[in-house]
Coordinates of C-alpha atoms and ligand atoms in Angstrom, one line a residue:
X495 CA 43.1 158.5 40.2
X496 CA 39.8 157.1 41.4
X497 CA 37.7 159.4 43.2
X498 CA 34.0 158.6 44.4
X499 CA 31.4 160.7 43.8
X500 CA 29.7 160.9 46.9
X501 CA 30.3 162.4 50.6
X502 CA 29.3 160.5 53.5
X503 CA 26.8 163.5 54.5
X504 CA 24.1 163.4 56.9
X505 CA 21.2 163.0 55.1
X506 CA 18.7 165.5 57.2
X507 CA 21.3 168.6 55.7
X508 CA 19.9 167.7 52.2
X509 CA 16.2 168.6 52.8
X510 CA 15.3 170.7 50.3
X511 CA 11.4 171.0 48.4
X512 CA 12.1 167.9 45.8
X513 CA 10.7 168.8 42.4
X514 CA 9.6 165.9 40.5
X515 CA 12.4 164.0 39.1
X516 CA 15.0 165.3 40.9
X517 CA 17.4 163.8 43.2
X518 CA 18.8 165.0 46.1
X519 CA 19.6 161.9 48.2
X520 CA 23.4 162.2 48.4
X521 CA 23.1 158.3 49.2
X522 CA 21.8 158.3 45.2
X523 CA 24.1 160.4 43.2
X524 CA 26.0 157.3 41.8
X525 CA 29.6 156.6 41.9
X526 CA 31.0 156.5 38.7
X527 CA 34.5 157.2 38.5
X528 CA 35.5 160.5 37.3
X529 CA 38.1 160.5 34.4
X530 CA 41.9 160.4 35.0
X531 CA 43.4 163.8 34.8
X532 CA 46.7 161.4 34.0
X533 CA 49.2 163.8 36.2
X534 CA 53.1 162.8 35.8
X535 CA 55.0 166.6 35.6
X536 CA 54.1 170.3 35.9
X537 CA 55.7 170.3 32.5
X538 CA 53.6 167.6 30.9
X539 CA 50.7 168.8 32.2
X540 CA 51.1 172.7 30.7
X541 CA 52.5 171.2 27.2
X542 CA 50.5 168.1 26.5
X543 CA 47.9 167.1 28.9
X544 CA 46.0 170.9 29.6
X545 CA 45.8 171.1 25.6
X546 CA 44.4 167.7 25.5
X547 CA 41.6 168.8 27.9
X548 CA 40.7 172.3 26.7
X549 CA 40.1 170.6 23.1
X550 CA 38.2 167.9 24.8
X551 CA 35.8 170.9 26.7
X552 CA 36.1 172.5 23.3
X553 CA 34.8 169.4 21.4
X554 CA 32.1 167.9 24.2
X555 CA 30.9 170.5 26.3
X556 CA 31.2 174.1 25.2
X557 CA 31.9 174.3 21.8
X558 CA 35.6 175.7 20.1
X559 CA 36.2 179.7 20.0
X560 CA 36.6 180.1 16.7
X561 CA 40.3 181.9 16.4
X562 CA 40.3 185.1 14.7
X563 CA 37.3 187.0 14.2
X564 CA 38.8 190.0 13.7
X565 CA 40.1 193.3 15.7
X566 CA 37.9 195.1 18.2
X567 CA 37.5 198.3 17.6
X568 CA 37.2 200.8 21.2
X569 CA 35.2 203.7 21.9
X570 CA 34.8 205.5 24.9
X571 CA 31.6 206.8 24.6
X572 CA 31.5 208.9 28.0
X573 CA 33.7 209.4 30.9
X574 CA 32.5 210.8 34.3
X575 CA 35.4 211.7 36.7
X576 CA 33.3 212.0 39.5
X577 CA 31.2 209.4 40.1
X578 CA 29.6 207.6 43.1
X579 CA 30.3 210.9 44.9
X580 CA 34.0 211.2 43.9
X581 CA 34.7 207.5 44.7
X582 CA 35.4 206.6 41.0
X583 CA 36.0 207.3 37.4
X584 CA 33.3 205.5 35.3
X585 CA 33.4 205.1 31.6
X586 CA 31.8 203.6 29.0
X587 CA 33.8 201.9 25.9
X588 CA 31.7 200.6 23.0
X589 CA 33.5 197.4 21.5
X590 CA 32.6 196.2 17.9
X591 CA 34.0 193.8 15.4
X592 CA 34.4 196.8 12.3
X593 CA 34.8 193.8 10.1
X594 CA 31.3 192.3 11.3
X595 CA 28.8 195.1 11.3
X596 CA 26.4 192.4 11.8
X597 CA 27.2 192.1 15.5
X598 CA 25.7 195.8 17.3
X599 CA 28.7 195.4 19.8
X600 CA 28.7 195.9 23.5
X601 CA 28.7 198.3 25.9
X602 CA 31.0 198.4 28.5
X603 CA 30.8 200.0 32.2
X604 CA 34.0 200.5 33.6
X605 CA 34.5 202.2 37.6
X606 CA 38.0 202.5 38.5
X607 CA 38.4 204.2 41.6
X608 CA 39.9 207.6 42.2
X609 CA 42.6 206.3 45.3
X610 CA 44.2 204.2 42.6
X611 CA 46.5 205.1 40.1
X612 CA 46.1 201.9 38.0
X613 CA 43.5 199.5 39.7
X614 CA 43.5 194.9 39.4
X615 CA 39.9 194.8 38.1
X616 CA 37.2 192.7 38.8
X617 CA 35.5 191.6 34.8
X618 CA 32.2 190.7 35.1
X619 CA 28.6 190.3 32.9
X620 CA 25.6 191.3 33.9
X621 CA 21.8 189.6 33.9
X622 CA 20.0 193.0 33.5
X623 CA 22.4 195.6 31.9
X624 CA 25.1 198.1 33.5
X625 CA 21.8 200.2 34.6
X626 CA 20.7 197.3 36.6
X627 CA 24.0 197.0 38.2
X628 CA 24.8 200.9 38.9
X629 CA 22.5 203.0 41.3
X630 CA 23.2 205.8 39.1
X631 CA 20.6 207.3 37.7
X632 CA 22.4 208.6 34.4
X633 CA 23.7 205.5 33.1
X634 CA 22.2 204.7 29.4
X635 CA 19.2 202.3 29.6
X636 CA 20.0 199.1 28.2
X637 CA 17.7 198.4 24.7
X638 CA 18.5 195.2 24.2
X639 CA 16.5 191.7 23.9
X640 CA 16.2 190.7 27.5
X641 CA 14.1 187.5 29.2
X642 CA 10.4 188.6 30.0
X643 CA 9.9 189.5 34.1
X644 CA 7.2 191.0 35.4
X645 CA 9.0 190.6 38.9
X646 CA 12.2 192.6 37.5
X647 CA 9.9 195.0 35.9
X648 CA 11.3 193.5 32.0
X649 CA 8.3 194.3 29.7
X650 CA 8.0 193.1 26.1
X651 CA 11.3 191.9 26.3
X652 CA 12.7 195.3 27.1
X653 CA 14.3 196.7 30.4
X654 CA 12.1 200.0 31.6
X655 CA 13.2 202.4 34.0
X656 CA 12.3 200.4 37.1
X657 CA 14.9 197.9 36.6
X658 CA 17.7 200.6 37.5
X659 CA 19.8 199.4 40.3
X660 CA 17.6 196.1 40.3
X661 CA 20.9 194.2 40.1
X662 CA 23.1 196.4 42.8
X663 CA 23.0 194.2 45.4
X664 CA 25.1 191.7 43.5
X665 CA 27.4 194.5 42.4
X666 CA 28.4 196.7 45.6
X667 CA 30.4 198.7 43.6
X668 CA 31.4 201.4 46.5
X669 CA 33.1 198.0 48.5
X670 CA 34.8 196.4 45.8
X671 CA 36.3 200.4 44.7
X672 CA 36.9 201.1 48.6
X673 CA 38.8 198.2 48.5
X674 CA 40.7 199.7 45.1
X675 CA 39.5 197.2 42.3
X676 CA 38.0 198.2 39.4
X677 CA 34.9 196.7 38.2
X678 CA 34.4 196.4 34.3
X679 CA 30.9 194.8 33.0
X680 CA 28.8 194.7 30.2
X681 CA 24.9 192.8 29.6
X682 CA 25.7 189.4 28.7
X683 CA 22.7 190.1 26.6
X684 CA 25.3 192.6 24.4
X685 CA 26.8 189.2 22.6
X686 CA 24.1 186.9 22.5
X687 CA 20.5 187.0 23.6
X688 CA 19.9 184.0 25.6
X689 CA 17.0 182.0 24.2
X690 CA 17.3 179.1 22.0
X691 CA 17.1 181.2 18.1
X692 CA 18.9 184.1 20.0
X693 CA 22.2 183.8 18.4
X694 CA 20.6 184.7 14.9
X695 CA 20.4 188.2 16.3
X696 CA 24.0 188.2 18.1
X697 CA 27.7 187.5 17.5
X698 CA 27.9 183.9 16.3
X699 CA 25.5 184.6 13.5
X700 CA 26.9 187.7 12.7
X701 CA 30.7 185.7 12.4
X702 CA 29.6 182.7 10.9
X703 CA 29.7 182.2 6.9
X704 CA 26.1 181.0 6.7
X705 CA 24.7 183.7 9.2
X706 CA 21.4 182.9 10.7
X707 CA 20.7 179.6 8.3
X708 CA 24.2 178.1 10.0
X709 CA 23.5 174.6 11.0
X710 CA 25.5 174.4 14.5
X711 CA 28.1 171.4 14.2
X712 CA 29.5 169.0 17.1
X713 CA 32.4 171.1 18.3
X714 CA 31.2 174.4 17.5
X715 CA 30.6 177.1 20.0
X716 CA 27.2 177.6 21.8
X717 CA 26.2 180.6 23.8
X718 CA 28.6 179.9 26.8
X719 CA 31.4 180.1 24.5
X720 CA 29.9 183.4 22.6
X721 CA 29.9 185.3 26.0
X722 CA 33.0 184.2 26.7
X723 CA 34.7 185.6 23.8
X724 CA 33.2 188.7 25.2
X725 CA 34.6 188.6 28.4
X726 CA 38.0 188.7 26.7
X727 CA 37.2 191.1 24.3
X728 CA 36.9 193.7 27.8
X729 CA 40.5 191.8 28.7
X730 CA 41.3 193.4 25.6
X731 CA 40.2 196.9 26.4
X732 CA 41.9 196.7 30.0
X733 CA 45.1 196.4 28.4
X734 CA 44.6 199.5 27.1
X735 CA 43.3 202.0 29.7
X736 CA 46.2 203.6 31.8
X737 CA 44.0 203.8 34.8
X738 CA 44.2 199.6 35.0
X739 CA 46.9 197.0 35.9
X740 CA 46.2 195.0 32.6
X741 CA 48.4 192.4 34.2
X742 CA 45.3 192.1 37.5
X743 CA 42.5 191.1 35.8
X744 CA 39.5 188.4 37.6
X745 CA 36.6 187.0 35.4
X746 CA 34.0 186.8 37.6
X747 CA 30.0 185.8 37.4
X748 CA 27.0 184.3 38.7
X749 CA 24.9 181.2 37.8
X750 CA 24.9 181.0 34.0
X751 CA 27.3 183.7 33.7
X752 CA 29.6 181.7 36.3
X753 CA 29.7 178.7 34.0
X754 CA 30.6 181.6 31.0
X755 CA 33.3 183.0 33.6
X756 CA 35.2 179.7 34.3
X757 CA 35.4 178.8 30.4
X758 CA 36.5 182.7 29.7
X759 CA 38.8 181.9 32.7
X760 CA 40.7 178.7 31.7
X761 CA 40.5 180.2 27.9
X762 CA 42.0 183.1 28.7
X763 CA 45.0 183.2 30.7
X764 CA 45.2 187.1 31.4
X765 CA 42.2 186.6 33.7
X766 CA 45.0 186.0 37.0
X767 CA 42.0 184.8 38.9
X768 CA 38.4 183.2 37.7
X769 CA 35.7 183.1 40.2
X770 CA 32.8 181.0 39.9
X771 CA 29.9 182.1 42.1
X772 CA 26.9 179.2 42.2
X773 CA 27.8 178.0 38.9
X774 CA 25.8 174.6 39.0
X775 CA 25.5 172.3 36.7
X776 CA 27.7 172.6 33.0
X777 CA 29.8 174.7 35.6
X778 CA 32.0 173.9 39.2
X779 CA 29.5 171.5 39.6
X780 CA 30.6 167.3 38.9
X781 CA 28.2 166.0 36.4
X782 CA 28.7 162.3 37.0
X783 CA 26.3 163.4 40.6
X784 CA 22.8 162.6 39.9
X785 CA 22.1 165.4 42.3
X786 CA 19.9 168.3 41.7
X787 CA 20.0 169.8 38.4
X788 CA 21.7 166.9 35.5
X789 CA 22.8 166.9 32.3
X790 CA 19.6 165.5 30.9
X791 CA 17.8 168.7 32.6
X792 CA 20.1 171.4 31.3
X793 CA 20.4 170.3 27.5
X794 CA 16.8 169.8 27.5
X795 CA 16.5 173.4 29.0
X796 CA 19.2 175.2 27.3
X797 CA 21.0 173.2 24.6
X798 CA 21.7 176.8 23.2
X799 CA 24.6 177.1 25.9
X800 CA 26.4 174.3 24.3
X801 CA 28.1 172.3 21.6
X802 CA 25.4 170.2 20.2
X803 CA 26.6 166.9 20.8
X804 CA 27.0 167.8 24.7
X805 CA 23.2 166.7 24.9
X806 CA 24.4 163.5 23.9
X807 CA 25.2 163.4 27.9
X808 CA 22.1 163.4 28.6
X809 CA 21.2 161.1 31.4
X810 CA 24.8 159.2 30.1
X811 CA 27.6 161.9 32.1
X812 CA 29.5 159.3 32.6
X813 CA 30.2 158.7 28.8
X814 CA 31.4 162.1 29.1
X815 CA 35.5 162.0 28.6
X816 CA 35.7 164.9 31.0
X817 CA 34.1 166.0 34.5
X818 CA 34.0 169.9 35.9
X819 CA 37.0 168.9 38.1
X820 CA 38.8 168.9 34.8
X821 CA 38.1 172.1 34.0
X822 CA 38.8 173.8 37.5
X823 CA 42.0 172.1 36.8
X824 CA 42.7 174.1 33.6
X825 CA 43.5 177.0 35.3
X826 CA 46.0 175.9 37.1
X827 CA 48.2 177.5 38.7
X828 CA 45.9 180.7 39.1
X829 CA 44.1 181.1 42.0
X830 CA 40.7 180.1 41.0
X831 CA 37.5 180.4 43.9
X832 CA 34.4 178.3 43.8
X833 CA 31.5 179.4 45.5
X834 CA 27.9 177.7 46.5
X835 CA 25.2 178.4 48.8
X836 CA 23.6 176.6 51.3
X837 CA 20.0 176.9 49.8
X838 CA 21.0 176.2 46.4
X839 CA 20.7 172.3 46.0
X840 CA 19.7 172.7 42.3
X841 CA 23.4 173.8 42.1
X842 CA 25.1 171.0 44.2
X843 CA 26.9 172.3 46.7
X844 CA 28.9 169.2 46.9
X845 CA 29.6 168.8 43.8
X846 CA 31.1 172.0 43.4
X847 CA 33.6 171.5 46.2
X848 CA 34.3 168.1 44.8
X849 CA 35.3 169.4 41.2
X850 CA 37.9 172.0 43.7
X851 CA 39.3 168.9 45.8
X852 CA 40.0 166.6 42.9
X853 CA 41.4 169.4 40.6
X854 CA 43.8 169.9 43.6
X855 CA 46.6 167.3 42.5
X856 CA 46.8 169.7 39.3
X857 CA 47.8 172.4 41.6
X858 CA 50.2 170.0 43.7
X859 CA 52.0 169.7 40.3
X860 CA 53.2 173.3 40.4
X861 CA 54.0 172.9 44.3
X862 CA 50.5 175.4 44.8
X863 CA 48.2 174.1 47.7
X864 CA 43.9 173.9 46.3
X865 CA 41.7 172.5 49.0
X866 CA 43.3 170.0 51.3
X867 CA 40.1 169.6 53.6
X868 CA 38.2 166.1 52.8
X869 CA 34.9 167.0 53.2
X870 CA 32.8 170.1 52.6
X871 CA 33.4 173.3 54.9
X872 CA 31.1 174.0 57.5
X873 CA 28.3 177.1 56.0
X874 CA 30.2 180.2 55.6
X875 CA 33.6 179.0 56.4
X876 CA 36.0 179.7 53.7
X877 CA 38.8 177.1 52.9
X878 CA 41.7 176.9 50.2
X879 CA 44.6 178.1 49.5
X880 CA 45.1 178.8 45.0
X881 CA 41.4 176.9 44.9
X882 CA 39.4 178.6 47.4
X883 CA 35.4 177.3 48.3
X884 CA 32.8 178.9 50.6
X885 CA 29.2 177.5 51.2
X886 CA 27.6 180.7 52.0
X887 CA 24.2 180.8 54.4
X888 CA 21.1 181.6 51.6
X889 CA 20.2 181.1 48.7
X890 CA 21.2 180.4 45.0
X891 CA 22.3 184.8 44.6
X892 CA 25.4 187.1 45.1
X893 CA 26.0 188.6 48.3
X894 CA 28.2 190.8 50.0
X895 CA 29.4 188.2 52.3
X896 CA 30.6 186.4 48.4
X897 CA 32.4 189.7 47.1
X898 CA 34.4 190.1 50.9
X899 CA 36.0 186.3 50.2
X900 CA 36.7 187.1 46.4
X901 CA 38.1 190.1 47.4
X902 CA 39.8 189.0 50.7
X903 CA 41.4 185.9 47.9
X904 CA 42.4 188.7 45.3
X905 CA 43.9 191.1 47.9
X906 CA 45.8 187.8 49.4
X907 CA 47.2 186.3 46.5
X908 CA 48.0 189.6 44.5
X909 CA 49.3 191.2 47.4
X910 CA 53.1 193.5 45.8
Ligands
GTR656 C1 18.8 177.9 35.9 C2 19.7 176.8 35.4 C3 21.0 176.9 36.1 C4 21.5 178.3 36.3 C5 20.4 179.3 36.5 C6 20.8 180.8 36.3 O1 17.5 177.8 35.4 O2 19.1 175.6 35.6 O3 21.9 176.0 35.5 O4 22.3 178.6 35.2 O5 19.4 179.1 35.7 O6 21.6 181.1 35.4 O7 20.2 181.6 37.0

């Protein structure tokens, strides 16, 4: 399959404040030619050709998860039967690795809501801790490592009482338990803190023979992959509390954390749905388009994300042996829902429908319909069917408008 990189747009809906460097001329984002995804049968694909990919995310862009690092150990540290005025049950479960004292483990916030006997849940990390998320005034202040804000009231690296509820408007909790999904989430911070020597205090230190002295080989996992592994270890949990349908479970997540939720998501195959919201560059986002933020800028800014040799990319994707369509394709044929806002260039918008369209034929495959439409939707116009995209009006963020499409997709394809 050939595909082009590049939509014949008009160029005045590009205008966006350039910063130095960065291109966002969609006559300029190149047209290299994608890699083949090499589709013959819906059985070839599942046996031989998705294993062939995963290893080749596994050994280019995000690292491998190493296999067994041993059993999580659950604790539910608190359970309030009665919260958000009645609406839900919330609970906290503390998951640790008993063989790895090392890691301090993670701290889950779970709301499943009361009109639901056992609730599809919505799995999700945070940027500022479950008290950033929840308005509730009782839930344990995170006192973890977390990046310096004065805006978001973050002070010596530490979250203080003011950030409560500074993350709520990208969690509604009450709409997404009105509309009777759980919501389980935990700081992404829990795993790994994310700066560049931040995994000698986390998990992959705390697994790894050499501990903080390891020396990070081509292949091996980076930060993405470290939070990802912590998204299934809450799949884990789910399966065990009665008050969820283990067998309904989304990854979901923002930015960063959207790029950590779509390689949890083709990883793990108990997340039924994996929703990417403005996920950008190293996530829905092509990197063979030269358009807003590239390889070159994201290993220079984070290489800690990555397998080391993904920086080898580095103003050279097209050396790259697979493209993001790839990996949208990977999780075929669950529904998986790409999202980009109209503000957020540094994301490219196109380029995150165009890694839905092309990843489409995989879909085709299994006789599953992903976005048939040849150009990007008009703003705020949902389209797709098992891939669903929406270019919302704003900016690079998580609205409401974003959690009434994921859940309008959920509700439509898990409907009994
Ligand atoms: C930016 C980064 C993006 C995106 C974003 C975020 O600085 O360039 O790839 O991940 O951070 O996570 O908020």
């Amino acid at each position: 399959m050939r595909t082009t990189l590049f939509l014949l747009l008009a160029a005045s809906a590009l205008a966006q404040t350039p910063r130095p460097g960065v291109n966002y001329d969609e006559a300029k984002v190149g047209n290299d030619p994608l890699p083949d995804l090499k589709l013959t049968t819906a059985d070839d694909w599942t046996q031989k050709r998705r294993p062939e990919i995963l290893k080749l995310f596994e050994d280019h862009v995000y690292g491998k998860t190493p296999a067994d690092i041993g059993t999580p150990k659950f604790e539910v540290t608190a359970t309030k039967t009665d919260a958000l005025g009645g609406l839900a049950t919330r609970k906290f479960i503390h998951i640790s690795l008993p063989n790895h004292p090392a890691w301090a483990g993670m701290d889950v916030m779970l709301y499943t809501p009361n009109a639901v006997k056992a609730a599809p849940c919505i799995v999700g990390f945070s940027f500022g801790g479950n008290h950033a998320v929840s308005t509730e005034t009782d839930v344990p202040l995170s006192t973890r490592w977390m990046r310096e804000s004065k805006d978001k009231n973050i002070v010596d690296h530490r979250a203080t009482e003011a950030t409560r509820g500074t993350e709520s408007s990208r969690w509604p909790l009450e709409m997404i338990l009105k509309r009777g999904f759980a919501v389980a989430t935990a700081y992404y911070g829990d795993i790994e803190p994310d700066n560049a020597n931040g995994w000698k205090e986390g998990l992959r230190a705390a697994v790894s023979k050499d501990g903080a002295n390891t020396v990070w080989k081509d292949g091996e996992w980076g930060a993405i992959g470290a939070w990802s592994w912590g998204l299934s270890r809450i799949a884990d949990y789910l399966q065990t509390d009665p008050l969820i349908d283990g067998k309904h479970l989304a990854v979901f997540g923002h930015s960063r954390l959207g790029k950590t939720s779509l390689w949890a998501g083709v990883q793990d195959e108990r997340f039924g749905i994996v929703i990417s919201n403005d996920s950008g560059e190293g996530g829905a986002a092509l990197m063979r388009r030269d358009f807003g933020e590239t390889t070159a800028i994201i290993t220079k800014a984070f290489p800690h994300w990555f397998t080391p040799n993904y920086s080898s990319y580095a103003g050279n994707a097209a050396a790259c042996p697979v493209d993001m369509h790839m990996l949208i394709a990977l999780a075929a044929p669950r529904p998986i829902y790409i999202a980009s806002a109209a503000e957020d260039h540094w994301a490219d918008q196109t380029g995150e429908f165009l890694s839905g369209k092309f990843a489409s034929p995989v879909y085709a495959l299994f006789g599953k319909r992903g976005i048939v439409v040849d150009a990007p939707p008009a703003i705020d116009t949902p389209v797709g069917d098992f891939i669903g995209y929406h270019n919302r009006t704003g900016k690079h963020d998580v609205t409401d408008y974003d959690w009434t499409q994921y859940l309008n997709f959920a509700a439509r394809h898990w409907a009994k």
